[in-house]
Amino acid sequence: MLTADLVIVRRRKSELILPDLRGKAGESVQHWAREVLDTARECLGEPREQYTSLVSVMGETTQERKLARGLAKLVEDGCTFEESSSDIPAQVRSQLFLRSTQARRAATSDAPWDRERVVREACAENTWEESTVEDLLYADLPGAQRLLSVPEWTAETLADLYDASRLQAVLLRSVEVRVSLTEASPRQLRELFRQLKFRRLLHRSERAADGSLCLTIDGPYSLFDSVTKYGLQMALIVPALRAVQSFDLSADLQWGASRARTQFSYKYRASKGQAAAEPHARAAESSSDELEQLLRDLAPIRSRFHVQPASSLVDFPGIGLCLPDLTFTDSAGEGRTVHFELLGYWSRDSVWKRVELVEAGLPEPILFGVNQRLRVSEEVLDADASGALYVFRGQPNAKTLLQRIEDLSLRPLEPKLALKVPVPRKTRKRKPAAAPVPRE
Amino acid sequence: MKREASLPRADTPSKDAAAIVLKYAAGTLTVHGIDAGHEIAERFAGQVKWDTRSHCFRCAGHLYALIVKWLVRSGLPFDDQACNYERLALEYNSGGRSSRPYQREALADWLKEGGRGVVVLPTGAGKSLVALLAIADRQRSALVVAPTLDLVRQWYDLLKAAFGIEIGLLGGGEYEIRPITVSTYDSAHLHVERWGNRFGLVVFDEVHHLPSPSFQLAARLCIAPYRLGLTATPERTDGAESCIEELVGPIVCRRDIVEMTGEFLADYETVRLTVQLTEAEREQYESARQTYLGFTRRHGIKFNGPKGWSDFIKRAASSREGRRALDAYRVQKSIAIAASGKMATLEELLIKHNRDRCLIFTLDNRTVYDISRRFLIPAITHQTKVKERSEHLKLFAQGVYGAVVTSRVLNEGVDVPEASVAIIVSGTGSVREHVQRLGRILRPRDAKQAVLYELVTGQTAETGTSERRRDHLAYR
């Protein structure tokens, strides 16, 4: 992934622009992509520092140098390097340093300290090959790792990856990102929402008057901390966005060393077959470890509810489109369905929004799984509400979850339709907050 | 709580109603209950501002003590809901380590300044003991902020031994706040908005780090009335130390190496050894130097100005000639700092001091690893894993290893009292760096005689660099 310092940008007042990579600029990217890939292939079997030193001098102009460094970083990320354990080099060092200190202390003018002798004796004592000891001494330094494989990318593939990575690097500095999706298919939208949830990104969505979907994602710089961790998740949503083939994006950024407030806009229209060719468009993970574990725990439990990952988007008034995580269907009764959504731990606000929604009434029952770290009490919702909270510590418990689903399925549903009048927050029964808990 | 004392205290509660209410809000102090025309705006013009959204006055947290003092002196009753730190009942255990007269004087001078200020003592003179005395004297919840995780660990052990209580930790994956807590500067500035009102005393170790824009926040957003800065070298090349006075206080006590040497610090001498380039090195050096100097002359770049270097980089990046000049600059510099003559001299010094503990310092990691390979000496850089680094330092302290080579990571803070010889193979022109490196060998131990060797390549730009970094009393 590119970092912000490796991205070539232009500034126009308070606006940040990513230069168009078509035409001459695109040719330049492809030229340097070829150069970098060729260099990496020439360095196969050589230490990493050989590759890095060769690519560091590439490029004539400042822009070319930056471009080559960016491409080289992407190739380096895709390469495989020898994974040398530090155990043996550390052992070699320890032996040599000890023996060397002793030899230096015993040295006289007639018998001065002799490096070769120190190495020879250490090798003899430890049955090491003298020829390999020099290489082993600092073999665990990153620069000494041998290059084992170079990704089988063409210059075009690398250039396309570079294009996507530029956007990722920009979004690392975002405060808020707004995406307008006009041509997304239901399947693409489902996958996008699954990724948003899996990446635990704080997002809201709503349908615009023209039917397009407006997605707003909180950027890493909207958080007080965990900027890097959240930023990485933010960047990893880019492949899922590009899979939608067409989107318009605008963002508020904090750019540069001064973190100046900057505007950014970007249009993406995939060329034919582009998504399939993208090296990063591999089968995306789409289910969190917590959810996977929960499904595994639920499997052996006998219940009248059949559980499966949710497949349809639900349009919650006031919240927008949501993808519940699981759907529980009552096989014994009228086939009643209860949804389950596992909420991330970034934001308490997302819990309160769902509480407001439940208080207004829902057409289908839904249980929200909330981590205890968000300091929300289950009692904020009435016992006869159309939804409920399940507050868990660490990992949701499968048996408790099933019990809650069953309880919820028995509640009568009296949908009050949309949230016409939001419930004032001060009337809610929140448990008093305990000591501040850090976000992760 | 209504305040009556000259400084805010956490132990004077009063239930009386007051018109003015002080609150702590995410790093700021808010003053409620008065209107926009109140005299506080004039008294603290430019510092306290009317917040139209919240309908209250607002200022950075560090002004808390000043505002409380002013309210008390003005006889204005107020309800202090901002202060959330505790009065402690700490029992100080000196562990048989009695304080020295200058440490007690430093504490007295700091108290005289109202518990705000910077104590400047040479490395090895026991700055941390002054901080322990201050914490024991003030008995307030205290936060110690240090620049590296190594130092945070050292402080953690020190505080735990001194006060016999559990110590909180922020940084390095830890997040636990206790009445006495140690934090890195990084964690302090990241999290201060949350707990900036929970400490009455903040100790800034190596306070010369504080002026960086983000680290400043740690001091700016917390309300602690008592503030103590510790350093051996308060001056910065960018002159940014003036903000230390604003955020921590003035220098209240200053002792230099020379006046403490012998009695409280090890006796030392400094030796400058000049080596010469070989013929081949000289030829290459002169050629590269002419290339880069020619470029700077043609473009009127002056390195003695504050923007000389950045001007050079900017111009070098914009033309092929400039990039050649930049490469030439690097070549001539690397020849000077790693001249073959230095390696020969280093070999002689290692034999000469084969019974002593030697710390070898370089400017860059490449030279560290070159020396480590060539002389089979343990190396410590940022790439050295924690376990191996601890092992190297332990064996060095025990005398199993006679030398350790490092670049800048051991410049400050890490305690290696056994070291008596420092060999500066290369370094920057920074006085602070040079004084810190000297400080590493000055911790007194068994009538130790310390010596610092500085290897300088003659007739190169390094002689000027050496002159600049020796511009300190300790080298006269």
Short mmCIF file of C-alpha atoms in Angstrom, two decimals, chain B residues 59-363:
data_model
loop_
_atom_site.label_atom_id
_atom_site.label_comp_id
_atom_site.label_asym_id
_atom_site.label_seq_id
_atom_site.Cartn_x
_atom_site.Cartn_y
_atom_site.Cartn_z
CA CYS B 59 -9.02 28.30 27.23
CA ALA B 60 -6.32 25.62 27.06
CA GLY B 61 -6.13 23.45 30.16
CA HIS B 62 -2.67 24.64 31.20
CA LEU B 63 -4.09 28.04 32.22
CA TYR B 64 -6.06 26.41 35.03
CA ALA B 65 -3.65 27.42 37.82
CA LEU B 66 -3.45 31.01 36.61
CA ILE B 67 -7.22 31.35 36.41
CA VAL B 68 -7.81 29.78 39.81
CA LYS B 69 -5.20 32.08 41.35
CA TRP B 70 -6.83 35.09 39.74
CA LEU B 71 -10.32 34.08 40.87
CA VAL B 72 -9.06 33.61 44.42
CA ARG B 73 -7.24 36.95 44.44
CA SER B 74 -10.25 38.69 42.93
CA GLY B 75 -12.45 37.27 45.67
CA LEU B 76 -14.79 35.72 43.13
CA PRO B 77 -16.44 32.56 44.50
CA PHE B 78 -16.28 29.66 42.12
CA ASP B 79 -17.18 26.02 41.90
CA ASP B 80 -14.24 23.97 40.63
CA GLN B 81 -15.55 20.99 38.73
CA ALA B 82 -12.45 20.84 36.54
CA CYS B 83 -9.98 19.54 39.06
CA ASN B 84 -10.11 15.75 39.32
CA TYR B 85 -6.73 14.92 40.83
CA GLU B 86 -6.09 13.52 44.25
CA ARG B 87 -4.15 14.44 47.32
CA LEU B 88 -2.09 11.34 48.05
CA ALA B 89 -0.51 9.95 51.17
CA LEU B 90 2.72 8.69 49.66
CA GLU B 91 5.51 7.33 51.75
CA TYR B 92 8.83 7.95 50.10
CA ASN B 93 11.38 5.19 50.42
CA SER B 94 14.79 6.48 49.43
CA GLY B 95 16.18 2.95 49.40
CA GLY B 96 19.30 4.17 51.17
CA ARG B 97 19.97 6.62 48.33
CA SER B 98 20.22 9.93 50.12
CA SER B 99 19.74 13.13 48.19
CA ARG B 100 22.69 15.36 47.47
CA PRO B 101 22.79 19.05 48.42
CA TYR B 102 22.29 20.27 44.84
CA GLN B 103 19.24 18.01 44.45
CA ARG B 104 17.66 19.46 47.60
CA GLU B 105 18.52 22.97 46.38
CA ALA B 106 16.89 22.18 43.03
CA LEU B 107 13.70 21.12 44.81
CA ALA B 108 13.72 24.26 46.97
CA ASP B 109 14.24 26.49 43.92
CA TRP B 110 11.39 24.74 42.12
CA LEU B 111 9.06 25.18 45.10
CA LYS B 112 10.06 28.83 45.34
CA GLU B 113 8.81 29.25 41.75
CA GLY B 114 5.42 27.90 42.84
CA GLY B 115 6.13 24.34 41.79
CA ARG B 116 6.76 25.18 38.16
CA GLY B 117 10.06 25.13 36.34
CA VAL B 118 12.91 23.26 34.74
CA VAL B 119 15.85 21.67 36.51
CA VAL B 120 18.97 21.42 34.36
CA LEU B 121 21.47 18.88 35.61
CA PRO B 122 24.11 16.93 33.69
CA THR B 123 23.43 13.31 32.79
CA GLY B 124 24.34 11.10 35.70
CA ALA B 125 23.76 13.80 38.31
CA GLY B 126 20.43 12.34 39.45
CA LYS B 127 17.69 14.41 37.86
CA SER B 128 15.15 11.68 38.49
CA LEU B 129 15.75 11.89 42.23
CA VAL B 130 14.71 15.55 42.12
CA ALA B 131 11.44 14.42 40.53
CA LEU B 132 10.88 11.79 43.22
CA LEU B 133 11.45 14.44 45.90
CA ALA B 134 8.96 16.75 44.15
CA ILE B 135 6.31 14.03 43.98
CA ALA B 136 6.86 13.17 47.64
CA ASP B 137 6.69 16.84 48.62
CA ARG B 138 3.58 17.81 46.66
CA GLN B 139 1.63 14.57 47.34
CA ARG B 140 -0.57 15.06 44.27
CA SER B 141 -1.53 12.59 41.58
CA ALA B 142 1.48 12.69 39.29
CA LEU B 143 2.24 11.91 35.69
CA VAL B 144 5.80 11.35 34.45
CA VAL B 145 6.28 11.78 30.71
CA ALA B 146 9.40 10.34 29.05
CA PRO B 147 10.49 10.18 25.41
CA THR B 148 11.25 6.47 24.96
CA LEU B 149 9.88 3.16 26.15
CA ASP B 150 13.26 2.36 27.71
CA LEU B 151 12.96 5.45 29.87
CA VAL B 152 9.33 4.69 30.68
CA ARG B 153 10.42 1.28 31.98
CA GLN B 154 13.19 2.86 34.04
CA TRP B 155 10.76 5.38 35.55
CA TYR B 156 8.22 2.64 36.27
CA ASP B 157 10.79 0.66 38.30
CA LEU B 158 12.06 3.78 40.04
CA LEU B 159 8.60 5.04 41.08
CA LYS B 160 7.45 1.63 42.21
CA ALA B 161 10.53 1.21 44.39
CA ALA B 162 10.29 4.76 45.76
CA PHE B 163 6.60 4.79 46.69
CA GLY B 164 5.75 1.11 47.01
CA ILE B 165 2.49 1.44 45.07
CA GLU B 166 1.29 0.18 41.72
CA ILE B 167 2.25 2.58 38.94
CA GLY B 168 0.08 3.28 35.91
CA LEU B 169 1.49 2.96 32.40
CA LEU B 170 0.57 4.58 29.10
CA GLY B 171 2.38 3.54 25.94
CA GLY B 172 3.92 0.43 24.45
CA GLY B 173 0.50 -1.23 24.36
CA GLU B 174 -0.31 -0.37 27.99
CA TYR B 175 -3.19 1.87 29.03
CA GLU B 176 -3.65 2.01 32.74
CA ILE B 177 -4.03 5.20 34.72
CA ARG B 178 -3.19 5.27 38.40
CA PRO B 179 -2.46 8.10 40.84
CA ILE B 180 1.14 7.88 39.72
CA THR B 181 1.46 7.09 36.04
CA VAL B 182 4.30 7.01 33.53
CA SER B 183 3.72 7.75 29.88
CA THR B 184 5.61 8.24 26.66
CA TYR B 185 5.31 11.68 25.06
CA ASP B 186 3.46 9.99 22.20
CA SER B 187 0.78 8.45 24.39
CA ALA B 188 0.52 11.56 26.55
CA HIS B 189 -0.31 13.83 23.64
CA LEU B 190 -2.66 11.28 22.08
CA HIS B 191 -4.71 10.70 25.20
CA VAL B 192 -4.35 13.87 27.27
CA GLU B 193 -7.84 15.12 26.39
CA ARG B 194 -9.33 12.27 28.39
CA TRP B 195 -7.40 12.54 31.62
CA GLY B 196 -5.83 15.98 31.48
CA ASN B 197 -7.53 16.94 34.77
CA ARG B 198 -6.49 13.85 36.71
CA PHE B 199 -2.94 14.91 37.60
CA GLY B 200 -1.81 17.73 39.84
CA LEU B 201 1.87 17.34 39.01
CA VAL B 202 3.45 16.50 35.67
CA VAL B 203 7.13 15.69 35.29
CA PHE B 204 8.51 16.11 31.77
CA ASP B 205 11.68 14.06 31.52
CA GLU B 206 14.10 15.19 28.78
CA VAL B 207 11.90 18.27 28.52
CA HIS B 208 13.78 19.54 25.44
CA HIS B 209 11.49 17.18 23.46
CA LEU B 210 8.41 19.08 24.58
CA PRO B 211 8.49 21.95 22.03
CA SER B 212 7.59 19.69 19.09
CA PRO B 213 4.07 20.70 17.97
CA SER B 214 2.33 17.47 18.93
CA PHE B 215 4.21 16.84 22.19
CA GLN B 216 3.36 20.36 23.35
CA LEU B 217 -0.25 19.26 23.56
CA ALA B 218 0.60 16.99 26.48
CA ALA B 219 1.46 20.10 28.49
CA ARG B 220 -1.01 22.48 26.93
CA LEU B 221 -4.13 20.39 27.46
CA CYS B 222 -3.58 19.26 31.03
CA ILE B 223 -4.44 21.37 34.04
CA ALA B 224 -1.66 20.28 36.42
CA PRO B 225 -0.65 23.33 38.44
CA TYR B 226 2.67 21.75 39.39
CA ARG B 227 5.07 21.12 36.51
CA LEU B 228 8.66 19.98 36.55
CA GLY B 229 10.92 19.72 33.51
CA LEU B 230 14.16 17.75 33.61
CA THR B 231 16.98 17.99 31.10
CA ALA B 232 20.72 18.22 30.72
CA THR B 233 20.45 20.29 27.55
CA PRO B 234 17.47 22.67 27.36
CA GLU B 235 18.68 24.64 24.32
CA ARG B 236 17.43 23.62 20.89
CA THR B 237 18.92 24.57 17.55
CA ASP B 238 15.49 25.79 16.38
CA GLY B 239 15.14 28.08 19.39
CA ALA B 240 11.80 26.51 20.26
CA GLU B 241 12.72 26.13 23.92
CA SER B 242 10.86 29.36 24.72
CA CYS B 243 7.60 27.40 24.83
CA ILE B 244 9.01 25.31 27.67
CA GLU B 245 8.94 28.38 29.88
CA GLU B 246 5.32 29.02 28.96
CA LEU B 247 4.15 25.45 29.51
CA VAL B 248 6.42 24.20 32.28
CA GLY B 249 8.12 27.22 33.77
CA PRO B 250 11.50 28.95 33.82
CA ILE B 251 14.83 27.27 34.47
CA VAL B 252 14.93 27.22 38.27
CA CYS B 253 18.22 25.47 38.76
CA ARG B 254 21.16 24.84 36.48
CA ARG B 255 24.39 22.98 37.14
CA ASP B 256 26.91 22.15 34.49
CA ILE B 257 29.19 19.21 34.07
CA VAL B 258 32.35 21.09 34.94
CA GLU B 259 31.26 22.25 38.39
CA MET B 260 30.06 18.78 39.33
CA THR B 261 32.94 16.75 37.96
CA GLY B 262 35.00 15.00 40.57
CA GLU B 263 32.59 15.28 43.47
CA PHE B 264 29.29 14.18 41.95
CA LEU B 265 30.26 13.09 38.45
CA ALA B 266 33.17 11.03 37.25
CA ASP B 267 36.37 12.88 36.36
CA TYR B 268 36.76 12.99 32.64
CA GLU B 269 38.94 14.13 29.80
CA THR B 270 38.13 14.69 26.17
CA VAL B 271 40.62 13.82 23.45
CA ARG B 272 40.26 14.80 19.83
CA LEU B 273 42.15 12.50 17.46
CA THR B 274 42.60 13.73 13.91
CA VAL B 275 43.03 11.18 11.15
CA GLN B 276 43.92 11.81 7.51
CA LEU B 277 42.30 10.57 4.35
CA THR B 278 44.26 8.20 2.12
CA GLU B 279 45.29 9.56 -1.25
CA ALA B 280 42.43 7.83 -3.06
CA GLU B 281 39.92 8.99 -0.45
CA ARG B 282 41.24 12.56 -0.67
CA GLU B 283 40.91 12.62 -4.45
CA GLN B 284 37.35 11.33 -4.33
CA TYR B 285 36.48 13.66 -1.46
CA GLU B 286 37.78 16.80 -3.19
CA SER B 287 36.07 15.96 -6.45
CA ALA B 288 32.70 15.41 -4.78
CA ARG B 289 33.10 18.49 -2.63
CA GLN B 290 33.85 20.70 -5.59
CA THR B 291 30.74 19.42 -7.37
CA TYR B 292 28.43 20.23 -4.52
CA LEU B 293 30.07 23.49 -3.44
CA GLY B 294 30.06 24.69 -7.04
CA PHE B 295 26.32 24.15 -7.17
CA THR B 296 25.65 25.94 -3.89
CA ARG B 297 27.81 28.90 -4.94
CA ARG B 298 26.10 29.20 -8.31
CA HIS B 299 22.72 29.27 -6.61
CA GLY B 300 23.72 31.53 -3.73
CA ILE B 301 22.85 28.91 -1.10
CA LYS B 302 24.28 29.76 2.29
CA PHE B 303 24.41 26.98 4.86
CA ASN B 304 24.87 29.32 7.79
CA GLY B 305 21.33 30.66 7.36
CA PRO B 306 18.35 29.01 9.06
CA LYS B 307 16.95 27.75 5.75
CA GLY B 308 20.25 26.88 4.06
CA TRP B 309 19.82 23.15 4.11
CA SER B 310 16.17 23.11 3.04
CA ASP B 311 17.02 25.59 0.29
CA PHE B 312 19.74 23.24 -0.96
CA ILE B 313 17.38 20.22 -0.93
CA LYS B 314 14.67 22.17 -2.73
CA ARG B 315 17.00 23.39 -5.46
CA ALA B 316 18.78 20.05 -5.74
CA ALA B 317 15.47 18.28 -6.40
CA SER B 318 14.54 20.53 -9.29
CA SER B 319 17.39 19.87 -11.72
CA ARG B 320 19.74 17.14 -12.85
CA GLU B 321 22.71 19.27 -11.81
CA GLY B 322 21.14 19.68 -8.39
CA ARG B 323 20.69 15.97 -7.92
CA ARG B 324 24.34 15.42 -8.90
CA ALA B 325 25.26 17.99 -6.27
CA LEU B 326 23.16 16.20 -3.66
CA ASP B 327 24.78 12.86 -4.51
CA ALA B 328 28.20 14.52 -4.33
CA TYR B 329 27.32 15.96 -0.94
CA ARG B 330 26.47 12.46 0.33
CA VAL B 331 29.66 10.97 -1.11
CA GLN B 332 32.01 13.54 0.47
CA LYS B 333 30.21 13.25 3.78
CA SER B 334 30.38 9.46 3.88
CA ILE B 335 34.09 9.57 3.04
CA ALA B 336 34.72 11.97 5.93
CA ILE B 337 32.66 10.13 8.53
CA ALA B 338 33.93 6.66 7.71
CA ALA B 339 37.50 7.33 6.63
CA SER B 340 39.68 4.25 6.73
CA GLY B 341 42.02 6.07 9.13
CA LYS B 342 39.23 6.17 11.71
CA MET B 343 38.92 2.40 11.64
CA ALA B 344 42.64 1.98 12.25
CA THR B 345 42.51 4.45 15.17
CA LEU B 346 39.43 2.72 16.55
CA GLU B 347 41.28 -0.59 16.49
CA GLU B 348 44.13 0.94 18.50
CA LEU B 349 41.71 2.44 21.03
CA LEU B 350 39.90 -0.86 21.50
CA ILE B 351 43.19 -2.58 22.30
CA LYS B 352 44.26 0.28 24.58
CA HIS B 353 40.99 0.09 26.51
CA ASN B 354 40.51 -3.65 26.36
CA ARG B 355 39.86 -3.75 30.12
CA ASP B 356 37.41 -0.84 30.13
CA ARG B 357 33.81 -0.56 29.01
CA CYS B 358 33.67 1.38 25.71
CA LEU B 359 30.64 2.92 24.02
CA ILE B 360 31.25 3.61 20.33
CA PHE B 361 28.97 6.17 18.68
CA THR B 362 28.45 6.75 14.98
CA LEU B 363 26.27 8.99 12.86
#
